[in-house]
């Protein structure tokens, strides 16, 4: 992906980024999140805790700065995502922030909803 394509994707609305995310994870058979030495990072708000996910490593890098500088991108295979992560997130009542950007939190979906969209 060239820089213009990358910027065009980042300029998409949250809905369009979600559609892009779903098509890419189906195609690439992987999901990306962000971790540190303690494990996966959560976005925490008054209403919900969310695990952020992206369609490719280069988009995770948008988050790896400032308070998140100690973090790194983590790849999850589609099989592991569907069989382990989504059921575990549902059980722990953790939502999924789909393709968030530093200035736009992305769409927040339940693991159940995301599993239906695969």
PDB file of C-alpha atoms in Angstrom:
ATOM      1  CA  UNK A   1       0.000   0.000   0.000  1.00  0.00           C
ATOM      2  CA  UNK A   2       1.376   3.367  -0.935  1.00  0.00           C
ATOM      3  CA  UNK A   3       1.168   6.538   1.177  1.00  0.00           C
ATOM      4  CA  UNK A   4      -1.805   7.941  -0.775  1.00  0.00           C
ATOM      5  CA  UNK A   5      -3.808   4.739  -0.293  1.00  0.00           C
ATOM      6  CA  UNK A   6      -2.900   4.703   3.397  1.00  0.00           C
ATOM      7  CA  UNK A   7      -4.056   8.304   3.852  1.00  0.00           C
ATOM      8  CA  UNK A   8      -7.270   7.669   1.898  1.00  0.00           C
ATOM      9  CA  UNK A   9      -8.138   4.780   4.219  1.00  0.00           C
ATOM     10  CA  UNK A  10      -7.390   6.885   7.306  1.00  0.00           C
ATOM     11  CA  UNK A  11      -9.687   9.602   5.926  1.00  0.00           C
ATOM     12  CA  UNK A  12     -12.655   7.201   5.725  1.00  0.00           C
ATOM     13  CA  UNK A  13     -15.589   7.509   8.117  1.00  0.00           C
ATOM     14  CA  UNK A  14     -15.824   5.025  10.985  1.00  0.00           C
ATOM     15  CA  UNK A  15     -18.498   3.072   9.057  1.00  0.00           C
ATOM     16  CA  UNK A  16     -16.339   2.842   5.936  1.00  0.00           C
ATOM     17  CA  UNK A  17     -13.278   1.846   8.015  1.00  0.00           C
ATOM     18  CA  UNK A  18     -15.375  -0.911   9.599  1.00  0.00           C
ATOM     19  CA  UNK A  19     -16.367  -2.200   6.150  1.00  0.00           C
ATOM     20  CA  UNK A  20     -12.716  -2.041   5.080  1.00  0.00           C
ATOM     21  CA  UNK A  21     -11.662  -3.853   8.272  1.00  0.00           C
ATOM     22  CA  UNK A  22     -14.174  -6.672   7.704  1.00  0.00           C
ATOM     23  CA  UNK A  23     -13.150  -7.158   4.066  1.00  0.00           C
ATOM     24  CA  UNK A  24      -9.429  -7.102   4.890  1.00  0.00           C
ATOM     25  CA  UNK A  25      -9.558  -9.545   7.788  1.00  0.00           C
ATOM     26  CA  UNK A  26     -11.557 -11.948   5.624  1.00  0.00           C
ATOM     27  CA  UNK A  27      -8.980 -11.579   2.851  1.00  0.00           C
ATOM     28  CA  UNK A  28      -5.849 -11.576   5.031  1.00  0.00           C
ATOM     29  CA  UNK A  29      -7.172 -14.051   7.635  1.00  0.00           C
ATOM     30  CA  UNK A  30      -5.734 -12.017  10.502  1.00  0.00           C
ATOM     31  CA  UNK A  31      -6.650  -9.283  12.958  1.00  0.00           C
ATOM     32  CA  UNK A  32      -4.232  -6.829  14.555  1.00  0.00           C
ATOM     33  CA  UNK A  33      -4.362  -5.383  18.065  1.00  0.00           C
ATOM     34  CA  UNK A  34      -1.951  -3.625  20.399  1.00  0.00           C
ATOM     35  CA  UNK A  35      -0.139  -5.186  23.356  1.00  0.00           C
ATOM     36  CA  UNK A  36       2.456  -4.371  25.975  1.00  0.00           C
ATOM     37  CA  UNK A  37       4.334  -6.680  28.352  1.00  0.00           C
ATOM     38  CA  UNK A  38       1.156  -7.008  30.468  1.00  0.00           C
ATOM     39  CA  UNK A  39      -0.992  -8.173  27.534  1.00  0.00           C
ATOM     40  CA  UNK A  40      -3.575  -6.636  25.260  1.00  0.00           C
ATOM     41  CA  UNK A  41      -4.339  -2.942  25.749  1.00  0.00           C
ATOM     42  CA  UNK A  42      -7.879  -1.805  26.468  1.00  0.00           C
ATOM     43  CA  UNK A  43      -9.551   1.478  25.681  1.00  0.00           C
ATOM     44  CA  UNK A  44     -11.436   2.336  28.869  1.00  0.00           C
ATOM     45  CA  UNK A  45     -14.386   4.711  29.156  1.00  0.00           C
ATOM     46  CA  UNK A  46     -17.204   5.265  31.626  1.00  0.00           C
ATOM     47  CA  UNK A  47     -19.533   3.113  29.553  1.00  0.00           C
ATOM     48  CA  UNK A  48     -17.385   0.245  28.319  1.00  0.00           C
ATOM     49  CA  UNK A  49     -13.995  -1.375  27.998  1.00  0.00           C
ATOM     50  CA  UNK A  50     -12.906  -2.093  24.420  1.00  0.00           C
ATOM     51  CA  UNK A  51     -10.135  -3.964  22.702  1.00  0.00           C
ATOM     52  CA  UNK A  52      -8.964  -1.974  19.669  1.00  0.00           C
ATOM     53  CA  UNK A  53      -8.478  -3.919  16.422  1.00  0.00           C
ATOM     54  CA  UNK A  54      -7.139  -3.028  12.999  1.00  0.00           C
ATOM     55  CA  UNK A  55      -6.893  -4.746   9.606  1.00  0.00           C
ATOM     56  CA  UNK A  56      -3.108  -4.364   9.223  1.00  0.00           C
ATOM     57  CA  UNK A  57       0.020  -3.655  11.232  1.00  0.00           C
ATOM     58  CA  UNK A  58       0.667  -0.280   9.607  1.00  0.00           C
ATOM     59  CA  UNK A  59      -2.582   1.079  11.082  1.00  0.00           C
ATOM     60  CA  UNK A  60      -1.636  -0.063  14.589  1.00  0.00           C
ATOM     61  CA  UNK A  61       1.468   2.126  14.327  1.00  0.00           C
ATOM     62  CA  UNK A  62      -0.799   5.198  14.380  1.00  0.00           C
ATOM     63  CA  UNK A  63      -1.333   4.416  18.098  1.00  0.00           C
ATOM     64  CA  UNK A  64       2.214   3.524  19.104  1.00  0.00           C
ATOM     65  CA  UNK A  65       3.333   6.888  20.494  1.00  0.00           C
ATOM     66  CA  UNK A  66       2.925   8.992  23.627  1.00  0.00           C
ATOM     67  CA  UNK A  67       1.255   6.955  26.370  1.00  0.00           C
ATOM     68  CA  UNK A  68       1.269   3.919  24.085  1.00  0.00           C
ATOM     69  CA  UNK A  69       4.971   4.108  23.120  1.00  0.00           C
ATOM     70  CA  UNK A  70       5.812   0.935  25.074  1.00  0.00           C
ATOM     71  CA  UNK A  71       3.287  -1.060  23.008  1.00  0.00           C
ATOM     72  CA  UNK A  72       3.667  -3.159  19.901  1.00  0.00           C
ATOM     73  CA  UNK A  73       1.410  -4.554  17.209  1.00  0.00           C
ATOM     74  CA  UNK A  74       0.130  -8.088  17.754  1.00  0.00           C
ATOM     75  CA  UNK A  75      -1.253 -10.336  15.014  1.00  0.00           C
ATOM     76  CA  UNK A  76      -4.090 -12.782  15.730  1.00  0.00           C
ATOM     77  CA  UNK A  77      -4.952 -15.479  13.199  1.00  0.00           C
ATOM     78  CA  UNK A  78      -8.567 -15.544  12.041  1.00  0.00           C
ATOM     79  CA  UNK A  79      -9.071 -19.002  13.535  1.00  0.00           C
ATOM     80  CA  UNK A  80      -7.810 -17.902  16.931  1.00  0.00           C
ATOM     81  CA  UNK A  81      -9.835 -14.660  16.709  1.00  0.00           C
ATOM     82  CA  UNK A  82     -13.078 -16.519  16.003  1.00  0.00           C
ATOM     83  CA  UNK A  83     -12.563 -19.509  18.288  1.00  0.00           C
ATOM     84  CA  UNK A  84     -10.779 -17.961  21.279  1.00  0.00           C
ATOM     85  CA  UNK A  85     -10.829 -14.166  21.294  1.00  0.00           C
ATOM     86  CA  UNK A  86     -14.425 -13.366  20.356  1.00  0.00           C
ATOM     87  CA  UNK A  87     -15.972 -15.857  22.832  1.00  0.00           C
ATOM     88  CA  UNK A  88     -13.540 -14.708  25.552  1.00  0.00           C
ATOM     89  CA  UNK A  89     -14.322 -11.036  24.964  1.00  0.00           C
ATOM     90  CA  UNK A  90     -18.049 -11.797  25.060  1.00  0.00           C
ATOM     91  CA  UNK A  91     -17.638 -13.695  28.329  1.00  0.00           C
ATOM     92  CA  UNK A  92     -15.582 -10.861  29.853  1.00  0.00           C
ATOM     93  CA  UNK A  93     -18.077  -8.248  28.570  1.00  0.00           C
ATOM     94  CA  UNK A  94     -15.410  -6.426  26.581  1.00  0.00           C
ATOM     95  CA  UNK A  95     -16.487  -4.619  23.420  1.00  0.00           C
ATOM     96  CA  UNK A  96     -14.450  -4.301  20.222  1.00  0.00           C
ATOM     97  CA  UNK A  97     -13.348  -0.892  18.888  1.00  0.00           C
ATOM     98  CA  UNK A  98     -13.093  -1.507  15.145  1.00  0.00           C
ATOM     99  CA  UNK A  99     -10.281   0.369  13.374  1.00  0.00           C
ATOM    100  CA  UNK A 100     -10.024   3.317  15.777  1.00  0.00           C
ATOM    101  CA  UNK A 101      -7.891   6.337  15.001  1.00  0.00           C
ATOM    102  CA  UNK A 102      -6.314   8.666  17.565  1.00  0.00           C
ATOM    103  CA  UNK A 103      -8.959  11.310  16.732  1.00  0.00           C
ATOM    104  CA  UNK A 104     -11.875   8.892  16.082  1.00  0.00           C
ATOM    105  CA  UNK A 105     -12.638   5.897  18.286  1.00  0.00           C
ATOM    106  CA  UNK A 106     -14.108   3.876  15.432  1.00  0.00           C
ATOM    107  CA  UNK A 107     -17.241   1.778  15.679  1.00  0.00           C
ATOM    108  CA  UNK A 108     -17.776  -0.077  18.931  1.00  0.00           C
ATOM    109  CA  UNK A 109     -19.315  -3.497  18.457  1.00  0.00           C
ATOM    110  CA  UNK A 110     -20.013  -6.428  20.705  1.00  0.00           C
ATOM    111  CA  UNK A 111     -17.969  -9.555  19.974  1.00  0.00           C
ATOM    112  CA  UNK A 112     -21.242 -11.276  19.105  1.00  0.00           C
ATOM    113  CA  UNK A 113     -22.086  -8.627  16.462  1.00  0.00           C
ATOM    114  CA  UNK A 114     -18.596  -8.809  15.006  1.00  0.00           C
ATOM    115  CA  UNK A 115     -18.743 -12.605  14.825  1.00  0.00           C
ATOM    116  CA  UNK A 116     -22.021 -12.335  12.882  1.00  0.00           C
ATOM    117  CA  UNK A 117     -20.402  -9.996  10.344  1.00  0.00           C
ATOM    118  CA  UNK A 118     -17.574 -12.343   9.418  1.00  0.00           C
TER     119      UNK A 118
END
